[in-house]
Short mmCIF file of C-alpha atoms and ligand atoms in Angstrom, two decimals:
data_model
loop_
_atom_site.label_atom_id
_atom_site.label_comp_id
_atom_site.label_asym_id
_atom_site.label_seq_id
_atom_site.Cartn_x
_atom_site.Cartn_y
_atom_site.Cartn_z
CA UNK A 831 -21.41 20.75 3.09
CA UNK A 832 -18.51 23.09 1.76
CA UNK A 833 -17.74 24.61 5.23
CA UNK A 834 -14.57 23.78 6.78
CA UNK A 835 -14.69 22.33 10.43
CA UNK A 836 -13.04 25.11 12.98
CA UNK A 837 -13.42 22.00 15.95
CA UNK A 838 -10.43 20.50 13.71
CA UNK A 839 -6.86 22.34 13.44
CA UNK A 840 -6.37 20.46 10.45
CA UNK A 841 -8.85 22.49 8.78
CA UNK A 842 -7.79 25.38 10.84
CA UNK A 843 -3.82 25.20 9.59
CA UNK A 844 -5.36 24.58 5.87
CA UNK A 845 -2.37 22.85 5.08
CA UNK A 846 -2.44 18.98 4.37
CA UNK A 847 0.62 16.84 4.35
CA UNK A 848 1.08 12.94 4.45
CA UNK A 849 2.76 11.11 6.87
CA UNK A 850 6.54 11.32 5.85
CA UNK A 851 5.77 15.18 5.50
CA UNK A 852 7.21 15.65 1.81
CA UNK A 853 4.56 16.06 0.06
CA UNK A 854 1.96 19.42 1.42
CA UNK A 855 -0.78 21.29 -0.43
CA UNK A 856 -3.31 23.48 0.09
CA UNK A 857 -6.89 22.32 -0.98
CA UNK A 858 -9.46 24.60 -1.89
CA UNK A 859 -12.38 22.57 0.67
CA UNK A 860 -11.50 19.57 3.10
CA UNK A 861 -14.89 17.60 3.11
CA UNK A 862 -15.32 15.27 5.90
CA UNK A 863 -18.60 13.11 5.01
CA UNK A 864 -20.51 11.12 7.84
CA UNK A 865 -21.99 8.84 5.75
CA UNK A 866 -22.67 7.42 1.89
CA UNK A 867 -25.15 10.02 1.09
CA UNK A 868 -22.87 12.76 2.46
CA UNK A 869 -20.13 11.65 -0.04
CA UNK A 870 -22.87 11.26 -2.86
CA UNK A 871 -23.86 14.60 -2.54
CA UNK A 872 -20.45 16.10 -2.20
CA UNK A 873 -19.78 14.55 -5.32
CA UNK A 874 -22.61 15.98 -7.08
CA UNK A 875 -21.97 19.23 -6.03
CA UNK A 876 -18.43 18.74 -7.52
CA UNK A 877 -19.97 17.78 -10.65
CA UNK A 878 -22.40 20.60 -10.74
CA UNK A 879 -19.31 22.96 -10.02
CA UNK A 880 -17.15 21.00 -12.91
CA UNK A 881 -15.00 20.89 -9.78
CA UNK A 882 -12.52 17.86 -9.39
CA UNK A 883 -11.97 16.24 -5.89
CA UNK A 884 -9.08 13.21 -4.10
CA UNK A 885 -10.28 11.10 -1.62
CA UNK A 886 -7.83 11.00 0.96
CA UNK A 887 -7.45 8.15 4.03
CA UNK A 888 -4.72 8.08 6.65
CA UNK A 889 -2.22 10.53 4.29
CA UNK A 890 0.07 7.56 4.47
CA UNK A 891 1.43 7.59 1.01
CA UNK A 892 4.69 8.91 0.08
CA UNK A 893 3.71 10.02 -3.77
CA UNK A 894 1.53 12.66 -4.31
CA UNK A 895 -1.38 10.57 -5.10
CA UNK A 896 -4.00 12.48 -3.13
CA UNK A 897 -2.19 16.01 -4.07
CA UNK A 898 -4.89 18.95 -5.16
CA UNK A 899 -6.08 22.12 -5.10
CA UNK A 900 -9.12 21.66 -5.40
CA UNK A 901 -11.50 19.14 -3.10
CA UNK A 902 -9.82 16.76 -1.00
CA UNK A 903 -12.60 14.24 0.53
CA UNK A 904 -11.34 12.72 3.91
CA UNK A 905 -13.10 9.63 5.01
CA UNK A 906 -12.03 10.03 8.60
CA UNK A 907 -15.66 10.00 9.63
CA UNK A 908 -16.46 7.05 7.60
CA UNK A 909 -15.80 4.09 10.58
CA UNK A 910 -16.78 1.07 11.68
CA UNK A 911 -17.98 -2.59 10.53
CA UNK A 912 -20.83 -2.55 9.58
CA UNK A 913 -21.98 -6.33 9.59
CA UNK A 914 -19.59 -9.79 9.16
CA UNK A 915 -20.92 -13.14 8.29
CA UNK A 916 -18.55 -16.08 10.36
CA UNK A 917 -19.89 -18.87 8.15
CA UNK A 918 -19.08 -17.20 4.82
CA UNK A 919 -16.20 -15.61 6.60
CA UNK A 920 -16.57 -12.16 5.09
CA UNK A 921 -17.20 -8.37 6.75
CA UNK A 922 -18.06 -5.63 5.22
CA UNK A 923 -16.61 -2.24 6.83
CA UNK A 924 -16.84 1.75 5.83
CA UNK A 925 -13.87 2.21 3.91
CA UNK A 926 -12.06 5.01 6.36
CA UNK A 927 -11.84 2.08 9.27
CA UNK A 928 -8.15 1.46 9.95
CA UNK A 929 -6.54 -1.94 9.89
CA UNK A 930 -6.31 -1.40 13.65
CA UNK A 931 -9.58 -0.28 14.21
CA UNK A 932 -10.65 -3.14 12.11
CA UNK A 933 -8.78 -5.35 13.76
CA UNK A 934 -10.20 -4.91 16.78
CA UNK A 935 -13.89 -4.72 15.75
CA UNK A 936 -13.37 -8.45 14.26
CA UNK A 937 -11.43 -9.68 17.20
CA UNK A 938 -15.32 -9.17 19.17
CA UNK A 939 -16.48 -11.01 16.37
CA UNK A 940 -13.69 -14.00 16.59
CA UNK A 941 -12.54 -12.91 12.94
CA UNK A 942 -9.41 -11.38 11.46
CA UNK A 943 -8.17 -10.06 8.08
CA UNK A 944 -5.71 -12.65 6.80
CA UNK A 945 -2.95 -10.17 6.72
CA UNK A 946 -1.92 -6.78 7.31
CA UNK A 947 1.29 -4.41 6.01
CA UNK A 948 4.44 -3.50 7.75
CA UNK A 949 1.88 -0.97 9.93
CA UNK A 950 -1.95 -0.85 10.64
CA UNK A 951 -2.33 2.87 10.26
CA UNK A 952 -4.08 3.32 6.78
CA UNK A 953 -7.34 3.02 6.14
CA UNK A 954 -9.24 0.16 4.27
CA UNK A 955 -9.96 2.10 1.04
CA UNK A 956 -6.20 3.73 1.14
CA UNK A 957 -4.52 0.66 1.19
CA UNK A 958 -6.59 -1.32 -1.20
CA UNK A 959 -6.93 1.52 -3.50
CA UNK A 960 -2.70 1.76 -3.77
CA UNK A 961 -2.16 -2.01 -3.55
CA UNK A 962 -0.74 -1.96 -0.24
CA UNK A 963 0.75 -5.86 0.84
CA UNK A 964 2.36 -7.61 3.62
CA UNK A 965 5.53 -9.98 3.25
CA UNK A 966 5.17 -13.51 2.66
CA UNK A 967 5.68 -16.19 -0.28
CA UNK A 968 1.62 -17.22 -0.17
CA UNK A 969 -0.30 -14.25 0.65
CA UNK A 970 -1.54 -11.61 -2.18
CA UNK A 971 -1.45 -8.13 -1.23
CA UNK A 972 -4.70 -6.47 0.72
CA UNK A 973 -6.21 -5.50 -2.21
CA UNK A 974 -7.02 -9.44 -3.12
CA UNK A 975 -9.07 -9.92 0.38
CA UNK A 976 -11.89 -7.69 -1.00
CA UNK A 977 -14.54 -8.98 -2.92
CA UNK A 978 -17.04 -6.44 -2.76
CA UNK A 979 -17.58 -2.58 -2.63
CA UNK A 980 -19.75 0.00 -2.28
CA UNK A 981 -18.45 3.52 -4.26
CA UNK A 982 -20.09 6.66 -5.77
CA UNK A 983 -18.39 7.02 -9.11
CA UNK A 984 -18.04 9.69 -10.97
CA UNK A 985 -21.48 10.36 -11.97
CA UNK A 986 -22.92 10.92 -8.40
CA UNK A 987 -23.72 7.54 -8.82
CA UNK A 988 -24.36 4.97 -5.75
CA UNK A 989 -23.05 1.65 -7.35
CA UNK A 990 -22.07 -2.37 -5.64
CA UNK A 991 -20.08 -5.11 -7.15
CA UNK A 992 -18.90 -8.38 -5.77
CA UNK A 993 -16.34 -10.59 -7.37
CA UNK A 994 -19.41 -13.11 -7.83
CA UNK A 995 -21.90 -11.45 -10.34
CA UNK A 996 -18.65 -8.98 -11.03
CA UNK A 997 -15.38 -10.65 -11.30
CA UNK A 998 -14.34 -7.64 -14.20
CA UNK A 999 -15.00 -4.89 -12.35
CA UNK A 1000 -13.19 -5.97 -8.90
CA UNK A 1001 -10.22 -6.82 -10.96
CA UNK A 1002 -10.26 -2.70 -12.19
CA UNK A 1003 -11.48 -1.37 -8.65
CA UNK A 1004 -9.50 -3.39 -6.81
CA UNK A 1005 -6.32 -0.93 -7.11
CA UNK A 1006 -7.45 1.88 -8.84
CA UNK A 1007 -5.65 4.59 -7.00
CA UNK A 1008 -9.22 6.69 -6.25
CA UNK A 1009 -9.92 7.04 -10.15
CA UNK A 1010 -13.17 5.15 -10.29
CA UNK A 1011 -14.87 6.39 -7.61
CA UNK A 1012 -15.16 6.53 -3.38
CA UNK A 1013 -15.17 3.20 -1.74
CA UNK A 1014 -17.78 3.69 1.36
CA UNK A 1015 -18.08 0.38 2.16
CA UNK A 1016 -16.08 -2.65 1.69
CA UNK A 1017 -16.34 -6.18 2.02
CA UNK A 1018 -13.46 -8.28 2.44
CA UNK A 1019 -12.35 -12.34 3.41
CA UNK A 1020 -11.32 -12.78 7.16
CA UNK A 1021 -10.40 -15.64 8.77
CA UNK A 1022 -11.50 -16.84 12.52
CA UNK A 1023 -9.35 -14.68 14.49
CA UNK A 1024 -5.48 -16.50 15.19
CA UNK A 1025 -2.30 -16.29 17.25
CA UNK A 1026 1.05 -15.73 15.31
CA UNK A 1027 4.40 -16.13 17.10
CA UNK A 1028 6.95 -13.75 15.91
CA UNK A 1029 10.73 -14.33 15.38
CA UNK A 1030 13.58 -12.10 14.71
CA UNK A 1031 17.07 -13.10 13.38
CA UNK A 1032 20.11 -10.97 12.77
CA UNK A 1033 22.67 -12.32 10.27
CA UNK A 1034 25.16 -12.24 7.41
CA UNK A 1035 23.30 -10.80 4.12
CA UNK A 1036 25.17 -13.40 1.85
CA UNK A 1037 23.73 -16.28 4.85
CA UNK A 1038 20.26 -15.19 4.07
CA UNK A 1039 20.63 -14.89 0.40
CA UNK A 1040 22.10 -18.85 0.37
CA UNK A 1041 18.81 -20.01 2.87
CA UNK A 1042 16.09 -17.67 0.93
CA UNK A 1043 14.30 -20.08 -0.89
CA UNK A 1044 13.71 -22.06 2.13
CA UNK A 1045 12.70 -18.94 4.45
CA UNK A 1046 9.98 -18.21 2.05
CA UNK A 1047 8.36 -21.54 1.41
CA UNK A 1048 8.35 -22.48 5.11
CA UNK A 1049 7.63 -19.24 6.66
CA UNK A 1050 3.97 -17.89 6.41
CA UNK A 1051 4.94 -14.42 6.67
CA UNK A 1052 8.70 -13.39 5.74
CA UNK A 1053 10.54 -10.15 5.20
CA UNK A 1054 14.19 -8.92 5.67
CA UNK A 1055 15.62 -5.47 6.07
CA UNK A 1056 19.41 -4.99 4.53
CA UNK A 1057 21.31 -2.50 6.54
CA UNK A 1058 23.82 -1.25 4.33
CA UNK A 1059 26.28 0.42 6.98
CA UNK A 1060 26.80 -3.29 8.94
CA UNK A 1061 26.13 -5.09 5.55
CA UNK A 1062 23.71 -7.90 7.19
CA UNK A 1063 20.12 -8.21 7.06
CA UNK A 1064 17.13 -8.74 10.06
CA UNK A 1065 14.35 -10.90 9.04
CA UNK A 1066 11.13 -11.62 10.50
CA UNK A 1067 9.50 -14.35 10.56
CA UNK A 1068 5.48 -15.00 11.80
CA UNK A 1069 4.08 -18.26 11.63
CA UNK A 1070 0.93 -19.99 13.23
CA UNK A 1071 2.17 -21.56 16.61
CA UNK A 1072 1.11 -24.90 15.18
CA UNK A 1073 2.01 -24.49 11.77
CA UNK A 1074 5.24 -23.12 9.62
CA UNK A 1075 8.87 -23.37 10.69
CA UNK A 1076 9.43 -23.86 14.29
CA UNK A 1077 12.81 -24.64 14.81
CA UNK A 1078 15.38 -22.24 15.44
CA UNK A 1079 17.64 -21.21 12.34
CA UNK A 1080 21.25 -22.49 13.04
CA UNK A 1081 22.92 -19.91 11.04
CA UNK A 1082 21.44 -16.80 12.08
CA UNK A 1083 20.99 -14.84 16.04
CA UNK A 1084 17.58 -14.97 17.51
CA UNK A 1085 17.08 -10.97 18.87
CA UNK A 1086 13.40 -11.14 19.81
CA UNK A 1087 10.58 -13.69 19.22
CA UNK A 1088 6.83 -12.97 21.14
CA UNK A 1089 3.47 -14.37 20.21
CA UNK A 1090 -0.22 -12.71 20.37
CA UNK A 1091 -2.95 -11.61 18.16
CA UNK A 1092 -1.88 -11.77 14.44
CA UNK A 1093 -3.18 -8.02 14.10
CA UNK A 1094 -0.99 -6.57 17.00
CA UNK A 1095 2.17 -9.43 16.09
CA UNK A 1096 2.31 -8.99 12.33
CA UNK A 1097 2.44 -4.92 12.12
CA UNK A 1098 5.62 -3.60 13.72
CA UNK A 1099 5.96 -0.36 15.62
CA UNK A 1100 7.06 2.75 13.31
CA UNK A 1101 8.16 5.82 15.05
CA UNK A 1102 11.08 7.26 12.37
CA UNK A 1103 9.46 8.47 9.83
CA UNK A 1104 10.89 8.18 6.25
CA UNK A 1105 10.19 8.52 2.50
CA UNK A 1106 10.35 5.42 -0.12
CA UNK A 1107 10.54 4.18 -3.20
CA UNK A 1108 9.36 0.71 -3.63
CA UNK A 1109 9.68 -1.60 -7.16
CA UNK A 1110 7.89 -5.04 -7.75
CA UNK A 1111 10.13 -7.49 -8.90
CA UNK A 1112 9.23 -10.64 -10.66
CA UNK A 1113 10.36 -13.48 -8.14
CA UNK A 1114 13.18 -14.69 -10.28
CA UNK A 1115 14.52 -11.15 -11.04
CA UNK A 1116 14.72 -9.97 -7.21
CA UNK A 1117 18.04 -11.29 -6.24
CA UNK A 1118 20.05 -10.42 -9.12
CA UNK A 1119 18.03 -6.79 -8.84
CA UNK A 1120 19.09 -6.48 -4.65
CA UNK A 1121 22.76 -7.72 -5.36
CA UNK A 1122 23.35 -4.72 -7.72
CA UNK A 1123 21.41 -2.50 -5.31
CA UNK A 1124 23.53 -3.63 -2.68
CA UNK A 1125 26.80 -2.77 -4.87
CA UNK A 1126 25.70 0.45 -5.78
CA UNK A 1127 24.82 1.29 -2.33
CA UNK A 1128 28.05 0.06 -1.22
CA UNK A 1129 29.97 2.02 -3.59
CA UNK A 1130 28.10 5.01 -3.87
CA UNK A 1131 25.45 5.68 -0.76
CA UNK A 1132 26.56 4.07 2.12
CA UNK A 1133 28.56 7.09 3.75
CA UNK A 1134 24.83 8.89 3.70
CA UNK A 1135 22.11 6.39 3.35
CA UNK A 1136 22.44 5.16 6.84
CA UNK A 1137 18.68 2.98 6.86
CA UNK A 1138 17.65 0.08 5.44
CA UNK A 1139 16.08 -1.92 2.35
CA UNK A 1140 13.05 -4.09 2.45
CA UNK A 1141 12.73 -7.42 0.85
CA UNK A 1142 9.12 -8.89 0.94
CA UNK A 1143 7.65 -11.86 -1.13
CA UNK A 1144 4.26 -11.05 -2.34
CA UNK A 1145 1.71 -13.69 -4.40
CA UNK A 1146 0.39 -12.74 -7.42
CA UNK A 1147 -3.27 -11.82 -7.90
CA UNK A 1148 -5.54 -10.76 -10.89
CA UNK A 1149 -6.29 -6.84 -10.61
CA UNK A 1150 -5.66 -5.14 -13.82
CA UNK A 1151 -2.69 -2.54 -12.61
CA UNK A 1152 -1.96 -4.56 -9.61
CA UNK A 1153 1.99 -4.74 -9.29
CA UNK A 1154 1.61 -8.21 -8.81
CA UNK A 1155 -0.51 -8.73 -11.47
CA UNK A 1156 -0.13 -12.04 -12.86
CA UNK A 1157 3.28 -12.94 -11.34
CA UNK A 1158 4.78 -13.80 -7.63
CA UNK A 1159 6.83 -10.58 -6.47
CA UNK A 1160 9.62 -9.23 -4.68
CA UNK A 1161 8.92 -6.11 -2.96
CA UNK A 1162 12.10 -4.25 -2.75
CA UNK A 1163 11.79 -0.78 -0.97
CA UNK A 1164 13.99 1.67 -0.39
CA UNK A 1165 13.55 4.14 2.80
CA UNK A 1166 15.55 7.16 3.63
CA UNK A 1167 14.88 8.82 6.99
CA UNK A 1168 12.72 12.13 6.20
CA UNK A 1169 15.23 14.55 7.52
CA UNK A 1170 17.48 13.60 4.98
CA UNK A 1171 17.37 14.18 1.23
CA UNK A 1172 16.40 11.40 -0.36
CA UNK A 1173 16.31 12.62 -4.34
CA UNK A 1174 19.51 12.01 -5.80
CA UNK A 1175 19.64 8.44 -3.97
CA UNK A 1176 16.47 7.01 -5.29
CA UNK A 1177 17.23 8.66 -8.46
CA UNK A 1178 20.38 6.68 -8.81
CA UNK A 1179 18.80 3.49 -8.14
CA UNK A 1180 15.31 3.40 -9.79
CA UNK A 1181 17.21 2.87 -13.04
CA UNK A 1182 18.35 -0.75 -11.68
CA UNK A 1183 14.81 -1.49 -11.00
CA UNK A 1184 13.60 -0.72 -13.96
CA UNK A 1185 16.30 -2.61 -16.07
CA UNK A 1186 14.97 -5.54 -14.09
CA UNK A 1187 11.41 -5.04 -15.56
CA UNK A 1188 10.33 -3.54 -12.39
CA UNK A 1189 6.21 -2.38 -11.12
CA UNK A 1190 6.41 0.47 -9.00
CA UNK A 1191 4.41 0.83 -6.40
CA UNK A 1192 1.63 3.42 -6.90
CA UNK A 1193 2.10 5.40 -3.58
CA UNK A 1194 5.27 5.83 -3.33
CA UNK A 1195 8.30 7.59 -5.05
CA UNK A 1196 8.86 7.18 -8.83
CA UNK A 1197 8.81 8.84 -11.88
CA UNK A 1198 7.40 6.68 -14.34
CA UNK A 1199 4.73 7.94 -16.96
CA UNK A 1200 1.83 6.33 -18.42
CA UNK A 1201 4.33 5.68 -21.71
CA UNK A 1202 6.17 3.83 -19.46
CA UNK A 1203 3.76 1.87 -17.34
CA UNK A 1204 1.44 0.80 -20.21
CA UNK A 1205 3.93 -2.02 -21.56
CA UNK A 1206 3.91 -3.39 -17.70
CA UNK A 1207 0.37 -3.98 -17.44
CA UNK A 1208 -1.62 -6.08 -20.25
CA UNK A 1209 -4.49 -5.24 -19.42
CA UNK A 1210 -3.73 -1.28 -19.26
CA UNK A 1211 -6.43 -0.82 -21.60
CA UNK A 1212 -9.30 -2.64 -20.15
CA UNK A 1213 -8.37 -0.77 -16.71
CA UNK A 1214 -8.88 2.56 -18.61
CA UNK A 1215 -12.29 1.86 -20.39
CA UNK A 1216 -13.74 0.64 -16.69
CA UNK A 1217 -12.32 3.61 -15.44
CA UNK A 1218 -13.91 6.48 -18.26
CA UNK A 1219 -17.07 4.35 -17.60
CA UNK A 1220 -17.09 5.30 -14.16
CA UNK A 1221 -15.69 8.61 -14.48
CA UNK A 1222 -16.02 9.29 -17.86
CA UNK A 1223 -16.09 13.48 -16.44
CA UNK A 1224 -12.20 12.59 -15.06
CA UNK A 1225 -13.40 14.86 -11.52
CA UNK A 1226 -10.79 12.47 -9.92
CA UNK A 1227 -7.82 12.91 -11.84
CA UNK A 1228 -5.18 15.01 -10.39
CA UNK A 1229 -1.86 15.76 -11.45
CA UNK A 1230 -0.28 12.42 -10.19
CA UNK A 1231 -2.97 10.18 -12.15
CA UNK A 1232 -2.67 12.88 -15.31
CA UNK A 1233 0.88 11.47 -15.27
CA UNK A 1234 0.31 7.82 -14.67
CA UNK A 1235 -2.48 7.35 -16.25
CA UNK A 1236 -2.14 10.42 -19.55
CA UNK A 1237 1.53 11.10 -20.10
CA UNK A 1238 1.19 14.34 -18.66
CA UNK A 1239 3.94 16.35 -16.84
CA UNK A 1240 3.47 16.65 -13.45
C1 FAD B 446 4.93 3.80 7.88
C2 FAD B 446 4.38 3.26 6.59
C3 FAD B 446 4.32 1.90 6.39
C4 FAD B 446 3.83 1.38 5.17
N1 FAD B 446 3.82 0.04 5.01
C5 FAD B 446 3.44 -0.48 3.83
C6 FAD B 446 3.47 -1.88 3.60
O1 FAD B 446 3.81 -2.67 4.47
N2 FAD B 446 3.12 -2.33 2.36
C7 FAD B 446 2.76 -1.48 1.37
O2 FAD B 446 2.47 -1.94 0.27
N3 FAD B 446 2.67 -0.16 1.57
C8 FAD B 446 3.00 0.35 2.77
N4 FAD B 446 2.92 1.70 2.98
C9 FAD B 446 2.24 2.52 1.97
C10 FAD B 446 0.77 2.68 2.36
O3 FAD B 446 0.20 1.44 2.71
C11 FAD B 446 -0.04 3.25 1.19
O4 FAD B 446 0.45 4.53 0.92
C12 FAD B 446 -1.54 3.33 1.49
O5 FAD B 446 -2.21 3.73 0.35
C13 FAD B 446 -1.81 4.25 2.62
O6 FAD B 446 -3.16 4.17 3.05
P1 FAD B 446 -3.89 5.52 3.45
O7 FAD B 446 -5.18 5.18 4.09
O8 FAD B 446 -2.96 6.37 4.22
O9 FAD B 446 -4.16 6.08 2.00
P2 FAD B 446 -3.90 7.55 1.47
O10 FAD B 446 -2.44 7.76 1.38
O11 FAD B 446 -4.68 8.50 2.26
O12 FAD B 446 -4.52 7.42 0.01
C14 FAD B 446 -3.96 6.57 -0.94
C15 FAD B 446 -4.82 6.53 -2.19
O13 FAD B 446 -6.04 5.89 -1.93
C16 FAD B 446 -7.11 6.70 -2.37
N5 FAD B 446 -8.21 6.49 -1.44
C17 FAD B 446 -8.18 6.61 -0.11
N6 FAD B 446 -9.38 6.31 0.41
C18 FAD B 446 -10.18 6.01 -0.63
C19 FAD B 446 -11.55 5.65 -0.75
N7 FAD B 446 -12.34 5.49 0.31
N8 FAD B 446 -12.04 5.43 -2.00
C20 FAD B 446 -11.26 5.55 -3.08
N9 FAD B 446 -9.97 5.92 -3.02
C21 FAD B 446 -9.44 6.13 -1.82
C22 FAD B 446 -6.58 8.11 -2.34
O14 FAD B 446 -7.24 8.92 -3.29
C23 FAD B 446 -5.16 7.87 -2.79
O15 FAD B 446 -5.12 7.75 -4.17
C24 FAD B 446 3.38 2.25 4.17
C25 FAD B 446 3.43 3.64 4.37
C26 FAD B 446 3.93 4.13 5.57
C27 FAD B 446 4.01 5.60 5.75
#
């Protein structure tokens, strides 16, 4: 099990680095399981060796949440849905699948996840591990559409809940940033499969400030992105052809609009690649919070932060350390192109979110500690017990979760 692949220059380099390239380590084994039993035994191996070990999916995040030294788990090999039920409207897929690949597996099956991020890249059990979301006033982040999973814990252990017989435990699993266990399998809501017709607007950032409350609550799924060099915003708008707000916005300039399959309209193409730093704001926080962004910017970055900021609605849901936890959000993100520093900007800034009362977002940039994070989340503690049930050892805590989750320095 413990011999690395030479068919795979990934293995061969021995270097792993995520997607925006910032964050690269060296780990002592790259496992690539085939199946369940394959992770169960690497696992107990790892236990048996008082060894520690990450699970790792498309190395999309931008903190080092799947960082070590020691055993990184890749569940690259762990594709595919396994079965789907179109009356009860649920599917249950290995948890390396891809939104895209999932996407089109359900599209032969006439179902569809109700909604996907800004891309389609990461794997199932990445993004619902991290709380990944999409943008819009009514839908909860991905995390919310799964109500069952398959893991091995931390004891070598081959264990199944459902938000049925255990509502508890999915609200602990369901973003637990890979400290409870590996997801193999997981079961989430679709819907039958559907069309969305995307729009997109250019316009004044004051014009969309003055119409937001209306974008949100007609549009199904909404977003803008602030440009701070131009000082006006693009928003995008996706709605069902039959359903949401149809008619063309009188105060802004229509640049693109196309319809097709929700899982190829929703995502949008990403070729720059960046680093970010993303805070959840409570919903009547986020506009006071962007307007002294935008200042600060303004005054301070604008000459070298030539990108943009995102502004996405998420609804609240009920996982313990879920950002949105309890209360509608504002996802405001900052990205910085990743040839360019990016430190001393996000620096300046993440003191703005957090004078808001601002989440952060678990996989990307921030420096908050466990001292910090535990007043954000009321049910910190409950999150914690679950998790020492499940891996009472700690085999996968690394350096990132010592900080989150124990104070530690990182
Ligand atoms: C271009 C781009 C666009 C993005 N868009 C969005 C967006 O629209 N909304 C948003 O919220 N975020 C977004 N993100 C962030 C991204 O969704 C998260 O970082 C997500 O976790 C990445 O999924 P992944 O499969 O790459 O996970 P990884 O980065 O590989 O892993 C993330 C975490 O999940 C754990 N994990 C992975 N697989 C498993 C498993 N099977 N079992 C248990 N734990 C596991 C890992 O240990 C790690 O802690 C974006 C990132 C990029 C680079």
């Amino acid at each position: 099990v413990y011999q690395a692949k030479e068919d795979n220059t990934k293995y061969v380099t021995k270097e792993w680095k995520n997607w925006s390239g910032d964050v690269r380590f060296k780990p002592a084994i790259v496992e690539t399981p085939v199946d369940e039993k394959n992770v169960q035994q690497v696992v107990i191996k790892a236990i048996e060796e008082k060894r520690s070990i990450r699970a790792v999916g498309s190395s999309h995040s931008c903190a080092a949440i799947f960082k070590t030294d020691d055993i990184l788990l890749s569940t690259e090999r762990l594709k595919g849905l396994i079965s789907f039920d179109i009356k009860a409207l649920q599917a249950t897929l290995q948890a390396g699948t891809t939104y895209e690949e999932a996407g089109n597996a359900l599209l032969n099956a006439g179902l569809a996840v109700e909604n996907i991020g800004y891309i389609d890249k990461q794997a199932i059990g990445g993004a619902i591990s991290t709380g990944t979301h999409g943008a819009g006033k009514k839908l909860a982040n991905l995390s919310s559409q799964m109500t069952g999973v398959r893991l091995v814990t931390g004891l070598g252990e081959i264990k199944e809940f459902n938000e049925i017989e255990h509502p508890e435990m999915l609200q602990a699993l369901r973003v637990s940033l890979g400290s409870m266990g590996i997801f193999t399998r997981v079961t989430l809501k679709v819907l039958p499969s559907f069309i969305i017709h995307r729009r997109e607007y250019c316009l004044g950032t004051d014009d969309c400030i003055n119409h937001l409350d209306q974008l949100m609550e007609e549009n199904r799924n909404f977003n803008f992105y602030w440009y701070p060099r131009r000082d006006d915003v693009k928003i995008i708008l996706c709605n069902f052809p039959q359903g949401g707000s149809s008619h063309q916005l009188p105060f802004a300039k229509l640049q693109k609009e196309y319809s097709g399959w929700g899982k190829d309209v929703i995502p949008s193409p990403q070729e720059l690649r960046f680093n970010e730093m993303e805070y959840a704001l409570d919903l009547s926080a986020a506009v006071a919070c962007f307007q002294e962004i935008r200042k600060r910017v303004k005054q301070k970055h604008r000459p070298y932060v030539g990108w943009r900021i995102l502004f996405r609605p998420v609804a609240r849901d009920s996982s313990f350390i879920s950002n949105a936890f309890e209360r509608d959000i504002i996802a405001i993100t900052l990205h910085q192109n990743a040839s360019l520093p990016f430190k001393e900007y996000f620096d300046d800034i993440e003191p703005v979110f957090k004078d808001y009362g601002g989440r952060p977002h678990w996989a990307k940039k921030h420096s908050l500690k466990a001292a910090d994070l535990k007043s954000l989340y009321p049910e910190w503690d409950r999150f914690h017990e679950i998790r020492k049930q499940l891996d009472p050892h700690g085999i996968f805590l690394n350096a990132y979760l010592k900080r989150v989750f124990l104070n530690a320095s990182e």
